[in-house]
Amino acid sequence: MEVNLNEAYRLFPAFPVTLVTCGKYETTNIITIGMCHIFSFSPPLIGFGVAPKRHSFKLLKEHKEFVVNLPTKDLADAAMKCGSTSGKTTDKFRHAGLTKIPSKKVNTGSIKECPLRFECITKQEFVTGDHTWFVGEIVHCEAEEYRKEDLLLYWGGEFRVPGNVVMKRA
Ligand SMILES: Cc1cc2nc3c(=O)[nH]c(=O)nc-3n(C[C@H](O)[C@H](O)[C@H](O)COP(=O)(O)O)c2cc1C
């Protein structure tokens, strides 16, 4: 069966759901991002794609720091709210019932309810088709206790959680 090329990306297996916080601390915004990846181990680089029409796009261009917060499954509703409203008109911390806390190394808020928080300084930006990738160096990482199987994944319009281990790398 031939797949419509504009829909083919939806067949890719799960990406992590990330809640990226951006902008200055006082006005920190949250954007739900599915297009997120590790770009380098050393230096540790993490990046994500943002469409130019997002309010977060403007904030990321202006303020060269961000935090990649990883939510657990109990935050699925919050992730949907942060991914369907604009920070231009909505305080997403209030709207999604999330708590803003100071980050350790960057002047952007972090999300208390997320057990993994990667604080980054933007190092590169590049355009790929309809998204711009913001790649940042991880300058601090906070990890609270969490279970791998509770982290949220996104696959073709569905929120999922990781499944079973089938093999370990030698
Ligand atoms: C599960 C999910 C994944 C998303 N992934 C992306 C993404 O990778 N890049 C992007 O630009 N928008 C993505 N979005 C859409 C933005 O989160 C959404 O447009 C948001 O309202 C933008 O907020 P802002 O205007 O405050 O920046 C995603 C939304 C959801 C629900």
mmCIF file of C-alpha atoms and ligand atoms in Angstrom:
data_model
loop_
_atom_site.group_PDB
_atom_site.id
_atom_site.type_symbol
_atom_site.label_atom_id
_atom_site.label_comp_id
_atom_site.label_asym_id
_atom_site.label_seq_id
_atom_site.Cartn_x
_atom_site.Cartn_y
_atom_site.Cartn_z
ATOM 1 C CA MET A 1 0.000 0.000 0.000
ATOM 2 C CA GLU A 2 1.434 3.358 -0.978
ATOM 3 C CA VAL A 3 1.364 5.935 1.788
ATOM 4 C CA ASN A 4 0.580 9.615 1.245
ATOM 5 C CA LEU A 5 3.980 11.318 1.622
ATOM 6 C CA ASN A 6 2.575 14.039 3.866
ATOM 7 C CA GLU A 7 1.291 11.358 6.276
ATOM 8 C CA ALA A 8 4.324 9.013 6.180
ATOM 9 C CA TYR A 9 6.007 10.616 9.199
ATOM 10 C CA ARG A 10 3.072 9.516 11.350
ATOM 11 C CA LEU A 11 4.191 5.877 10.909
ATOM 12 C CA PHE A 12 7.457 6.484 12.747
ATOM 13 C CA PRO A 13 7.436 4.781 16.155
ATOM 14 C CA ALA A 14 7.151 6.834 19.285
ATOM 15 C CA PHE A 15 8.995 10.027 20.081
ATOM 16 C CA PRO A 16 9.181 11.346 23.640
ATOM 17 C CA VAL A 17 6.595 13.932 24.574
ATOM 18 C CA THR A 18 8.513 16.912 25.904
ATOM 19 C CA LEU A 19 7.314 20.080 27.587
ATOM 20 C CA VAL A 20 9.808 22.729 26.561
ATOM 21 C CA THR A 21 9.903 25.861 28.696
ATOM 22 C CA CYS A 22 11.216 29.014 27.065
ATOM 23 C CA GLY A 23 11.429 32.781 27.487
ATOM 24 C CA LYS A 24 12.607 34.727 30.543
ATOM 25 C CA TYR A 25 11.767 33.332 33.997
ATOM 26 C CA GLU A 26 8.988 35.841 34.760
ATOM 27 C CA THR A 27 7.134 35.091 31.518
ATOM 28 C CA THR A 28 8.152 31.462 30.952
ATOM 29 C CA ASN A 29 5.979 29.709 28.377
ATOM 30 C CA ILE A 30 5.441 25.966 27.854
ATOM 31 C CA ILE A 31 5.179 24.270 24.448
ATOM 32 C CA THR A 32 4.460 20.580 23.931
ATOM 33 C CA ILE A 33 7.015 19.137 21.506
ATOM 34 C CA GLY A 34 7.088 15.706 19.877
ATOM 35 C CA MET A 35 9.939 16.447 17.482
ATOM 36 C CA CYS A 36 12.847 16.236 19.948
ATOM 37 C CA HIS A 37 16.169 14.426 19.685
ATOM 38 C CA ILE A 38 19.703 14.085 21.066
ATOM 39 C CA PHE A 39 22.189 15.672 18.625
ATOM 40 C CA SER A 40 25.547 14.946 20.271
ATOM 41 C CA PHE A 41 26.896 13.075 23.297
ATOM 42 C CA SER A 42 30.000 15.246 23.732
ATOM 43 C CA PRO A 43 29.230 18.070 23.963
ATOM 44 C CA PRO A 44 25.745 16.992 25.126
ATOM 45 C CA LEU A 45 23.341 18.549 22.623
ATOM 46 C CA ILE A 46 19.571 18.248 22.538
ATOM 47 C CA GLY A 47 17.323 19.802 19.901
ATOM 48 C CA PHE A 48 13.709 20.127 18.851
ATOM 49 C CA GLY A 49 11.728 21.425 15.878
ATOM 50 C CA VAL A 50 9.347 24.367 16.199
ATOM 51 C CA ALA A 51 6.994 25.761 13.569
ATOM 52 C CA PRO A 52 7.546 29.512 13.045
ATOM 53 C CA LYS A 53 3.924 30.421 13.829
ATOM 54 C CA ARG A 54 4.244 29.265 17.463
ATOM 55 C CA HIS A 55 4.531 31.933 20.154
ATOM 56 C CA SER A 56 7.419 29.878 21.559
ATOM 57 C CA PHE A 57 9.305 30.357 18.295
ATOM 58 C CA LYS A 58 9.513 34.104 18.988
ATOM 59 C CA LEU A 59 10.587 33.494 22.600
ATOM 60 C CA LEU A 60 13.267 30.979 21.530
ATOM 61 C CA LYS A 61 14.643 33.468 19.000
ATOM 62 C CA GLU A 62 14.799 36.222 21.641
ATOM 63 C CA HIS A 63 15.989 34.285 24.684
ATOM 64 C CA LYS A 64 18.749 31.762 23.997
ATOM 65 C CA GLU A 65 17.984 29.341 26.814
ATOM 66 C CA PHE A 66 15.352 26.655 27.312
ATOM 67 C CA VAL A 67 14.513 23.640 29.458
ATOM 68 C CA VAL A 68 13.375 20.271 28.077
ATOM 69 C CA ASN A 69 11.034 18.858 30.743
ATOM 70 C CA LEU A 70 9.931 15.216 30.413
ATOM 71 C CA PRO A 71 6.424 14.475 31.728
ATOM 72 C CA THR A 72 5.015 11.213 33.074
ATOM 73 C CA LYS A 73 1.682 9.712 31.985
ATOM 74 C CA ASP A 74 -0.266 11.489 34.724
ATOM 75 C CA LEU A 75 0.621 14.736 32.909
ATOM 76 C CA ALA A 76 -0.947 13.691 29.572
ATOM 77 C CA ASP A 77 -3.822 16.117 30.023
ATOM 78 C CA ALA A 78 -1.408 18.949 30.867
ATOM 79 C CA ALA A 79 0.691 18.086 27.791
ATOM 80 C CA MET A 80 -2.421 18.279 25.614
ATOM 81 C CA LYS A 81 -3.360 21.642 27.116
ATOM 82 C CA CYS A 82 0.154 23.071 26.559
ATOM 83 C CA GLY A 83 0.022 21.750 23.004
ATOM 84 C CA SER A 84 -3.314 23.283 22.076
ATOM 85 C CA THR A 85 -3.202 26.813 23.529
ATOM 86 C CA SER A 86 -0.878 29.722 22.838
ATOM 87 C CA GLY A 87 1.317 31.367 25.432
ATOM 88 C CA LYS A 88 0.500 34.620 23.687
ATOM 89 C CA THR A 89 -2.903 34.661 25.374
ATOM 90 C CA THR A 90 -2.705 31.917 28.028
ATOM 91 C CA ASP A 91 -0.655 31.412 31.189
ATOM 92 C CA LYS A 92 -0.056 27.708 30.567
ATOM 93 C CA PHE A 93 1.271 26.966 34.053
ATOM 94 C CA ARG A 94 -2.091 28.053 35.445
ATOM 95 C CA HIS A 95 -4.129 26.535 32.578
ATOM 96 C CA ALA A 96 -2.427 23.116 32.822
ATOM 97 C CA GLY A 97 -2.075 23.084 36.630
ATOM 98 C CA LEU A 98 1.730 22.983 36.520
ATOM 99 C CA THR A 99 4.193 24.618 38.915
ATOM 100 C CA LYS A 100 6.965 26.911 37.716
ATOM 101 C CA ILE A 101 10.237 26.586 39.639
ATOM 102 C CA PRO A 102 13.571 28.347 39.071
ATOM 103 C CA SER A 103 16.085 26.414 37.001
ATOM 104 C CA LYS A 104 19.633 25.987 38.311
ATOM 105 C CA LYS A 105 21.708 27.304 35.389
ATOM 106 C CA VAL A 106 19.337 29.131 33.041
ATOM 107 C CA ASN A 107 16.930 32.052 33.441
ATOM 108 C CA THR A 108 13.853 30.140 32.264
ATOM 109 C CA GLY A 109 11.398 28.376 34.525
ATOM 110 C CA SER A 110 11.341 24.587 34.910
ATOM 111 C CA ILE A 111 8.276 22.412 35.554
ATOM 112 C CA LYS A 112 8.242 20.950 39.064
ATOM 113 C CA GLU A 113 5.921 18.041 38.166
ATOM 114 C CA CYS A 114 8.307 16.719 35.462
ATOM 115 C CA PRO A 115 10.869 14.292 36.922
ATOM 116 C CA LEU A 116 13.513 14.962 34.241
ATOM 117 C CA ARG A 117 14.624 18.490 33.373
ATOM 118 C CA PHE A 118 17.398 19.312 30.909
ATOM 119 C CA GLU A 119 18.549 22.938 31.114
ATOM 120 C CA CYS A 120 20.074 24.128 27.849
ATOM 121 C CA ILE A 121 21.777 27.085 26.215
ATOM 122 C CA THR A 122 20.989 27.490 22.519
ATOM 123 C CA LYS A 123 23.992 26.769 20.295
ATOM 124 C CA GLN A 124 22.501 26.354 16.817
ATOM 125 C CA GLU A 125 19.348 27.090 14.882
ATOM 126 C CA PHE A 126 18.579 25.753 11.438
ATOM 127 C CA VAL A 127 15.558 25.527 9.188
ATOM 128 C CA THR A 128 14.322 22.179 7.832
ATOM 129 C CA GLY A 129 11.200 22.548 5.710
ATOM 130 C CA ASP A 130 8.371 23.816 7.888
ATOM 131 C CA HIS A 131 10.230 23.647 11.229
ATOM 132 C CA THR A 132 13.233 25.394 12.765
ATOM 133 C CA TRP A 133 15.485 23.262 14.949
ATOM 134 C CA PHE A 134 16.801 24.795 18.149
ATOM 135 C CA VAL A 135 19.809 22.829 19.362
ATOM 136 C CA GLY A 136 21.156 23.553 22.832
ATOM 137 C CA GLU A 137 23.938 22.345 25.047
ATOM 138 C CA ILE A 138 22.751 20.697 28.254
ATOM 139 C CA VAL A 139 24.315 22.760 31.057
ATOM 140 C CA HIS A 140 22.406 21.157 33.927
ATOM 141 C CA CYS A 141 20.156 18.126 34.354
ATOM 142 C CA GLU A 142 17.799 17.463 37.273
ATOM 143 C CA ALA A 143 16.457 13.932 37.729
ATOM 144 C CA GLU A 144 13.848 13.110 40.363
ATOM 145 C CA GLU A 145 12.791 9.536 41.030
ATOM 146 C CA TYR A 146 10.739 8.131 38.125
ATOM 147 C CA ARG A 147 9.853 4.862 36.392
ATOM 148 C CA LYS A 148 10.875 4.531 32.730
ATOM 149 C CA GLU A 149 7.529 2.927 31.920
ATOM 150 C CA ASP A 150 5.689 6.054 33.095
ATOM 151 C CA LEU A 151 7.349 8.486 30.667
ATOM 152 C CA LEU A 152 5.083 9.728 27.902
ATOM 153 C CA LEU A 153 5.612 8.923 24.215
ATOM 154 C CA TYR A 154 3.829 10.266 21.149
ATOM 155 C CA TRP A 155 3.083 8.125 18.103
ATOM 156 C CA GLY A 156 0.804 9.157 15.250
ATOM 157 C CA GLY A 157 -1.591 11.211 17.334
ATOM 158 C CA GLU A 158 -1.572 8.944 20.413
ATOM 159 C CA PHE A 159 0.065 9.328 23.798
ATOM 160 C CA ARG A 160 1.666 6.038 24.858
ATOM 161 C CA VAL A 161 4.048 4.686 27.493
ATOM 162 C CA PRO A 162 7.167 2.530 26.834
ATOM 163 C CA GLY A 163 6.603 -1.235 26.615
ATOM 164 C CA ASN A 164 8.689 -4.273 27.546
ATOM 165 C CA VAL A 165 12.463 -4.703 27.303
ATOM 166 C CA VAL A 166 13.116 -7.323 24.575
ATOM 167 C CA MET A 167 16.937 -7.355 24.596
ATOM 168 C CA LYS A 168 19.837 -5.499 26.153
ATOM 169 C CA ARG A 169 22.776 -4.149 24.172
ATOM 170 C CA ALA A 170 25.940 -6.155 24.828
HETATM 171 C C1 LIG B 1 1.668 15.850 21.320
HETATM 172 C C2 LIG B 1 2.002 17.165 20.647
HETATM 173 C C3 LIG B 1 3.218 17.303 19.999
HETATM 174 C C4 LIG B 1 3.549 18.518 19.383
HETATM 175 N N1 LIG B 1 4.762 18.645 18.763
HETATM 176 C C5 LIG B 1 5.123 19.832 18.210
HETATM 177 C C6 LIG B 1 6.409 19.995 17.639
HETATM 178 O O1 LIG B 1 7.256 19.091 17.640
HETATM 179 N N2 LIG B 1 6.710 21.208 17.098
HETATM 180 C C7 LIG B 1 5.822 22.261 17.090
HETATM 181 O O2 LIG B 1 6.152 23.340 16.584
HETATM 182 N N3 LIG B 1 4.582 22.124 17.637
HETATM 183 C C8 LIG B 1 4.230 20.944 18.205
HETATM 184 N N4 LIG B 1 3.000 20.805 18.780
HETATM 185 C C9 LIG B 1 2.053 21.931 18.723
HETATM 186 C C10 LIG B 1 2.331 23.009 19.786
HETATM 187 O O3 LIG B 1 2.569 22.435 21.046
HETATM 188 C C11 LIG B 1 1.091 23.933 19.866
HETATM 189 O O4 LIG B 1 0.889 24.569 18.627
HETATM 190 C C12 LIG B 1 1.169 24.968 20.986
HETATM 191 O O5 LIG B 1 -0.133 25.448 21.224
HETATM 192 C C13 LIG B 1 2.094 26.118 20.683
HETATM 193 O O6 LIG B 1 2.145 26.954 21.801
HETATM 194 P P1 LIG B 1 2.754 28.432 21.764
HETATM 195 O O7 LIG B 1 1.974 29.201 20.731
HETATM 196 O O8 LIG B 1 2.544 28.954 23.163
HETATM 197 O O9 LIG B 1 4.188 28.311 21.406
HETATM 198 C C14 LIG B 1 2.644 19.595 19.401
HETATM 199 C C15 LIG B 1 1.403 19.460 20.061
HETATM 200 C C16 LIG B 1 1.093 18.249 20.681
HETATM 201 C C17 LIG B 1 -0.224 18.115 21.402
#
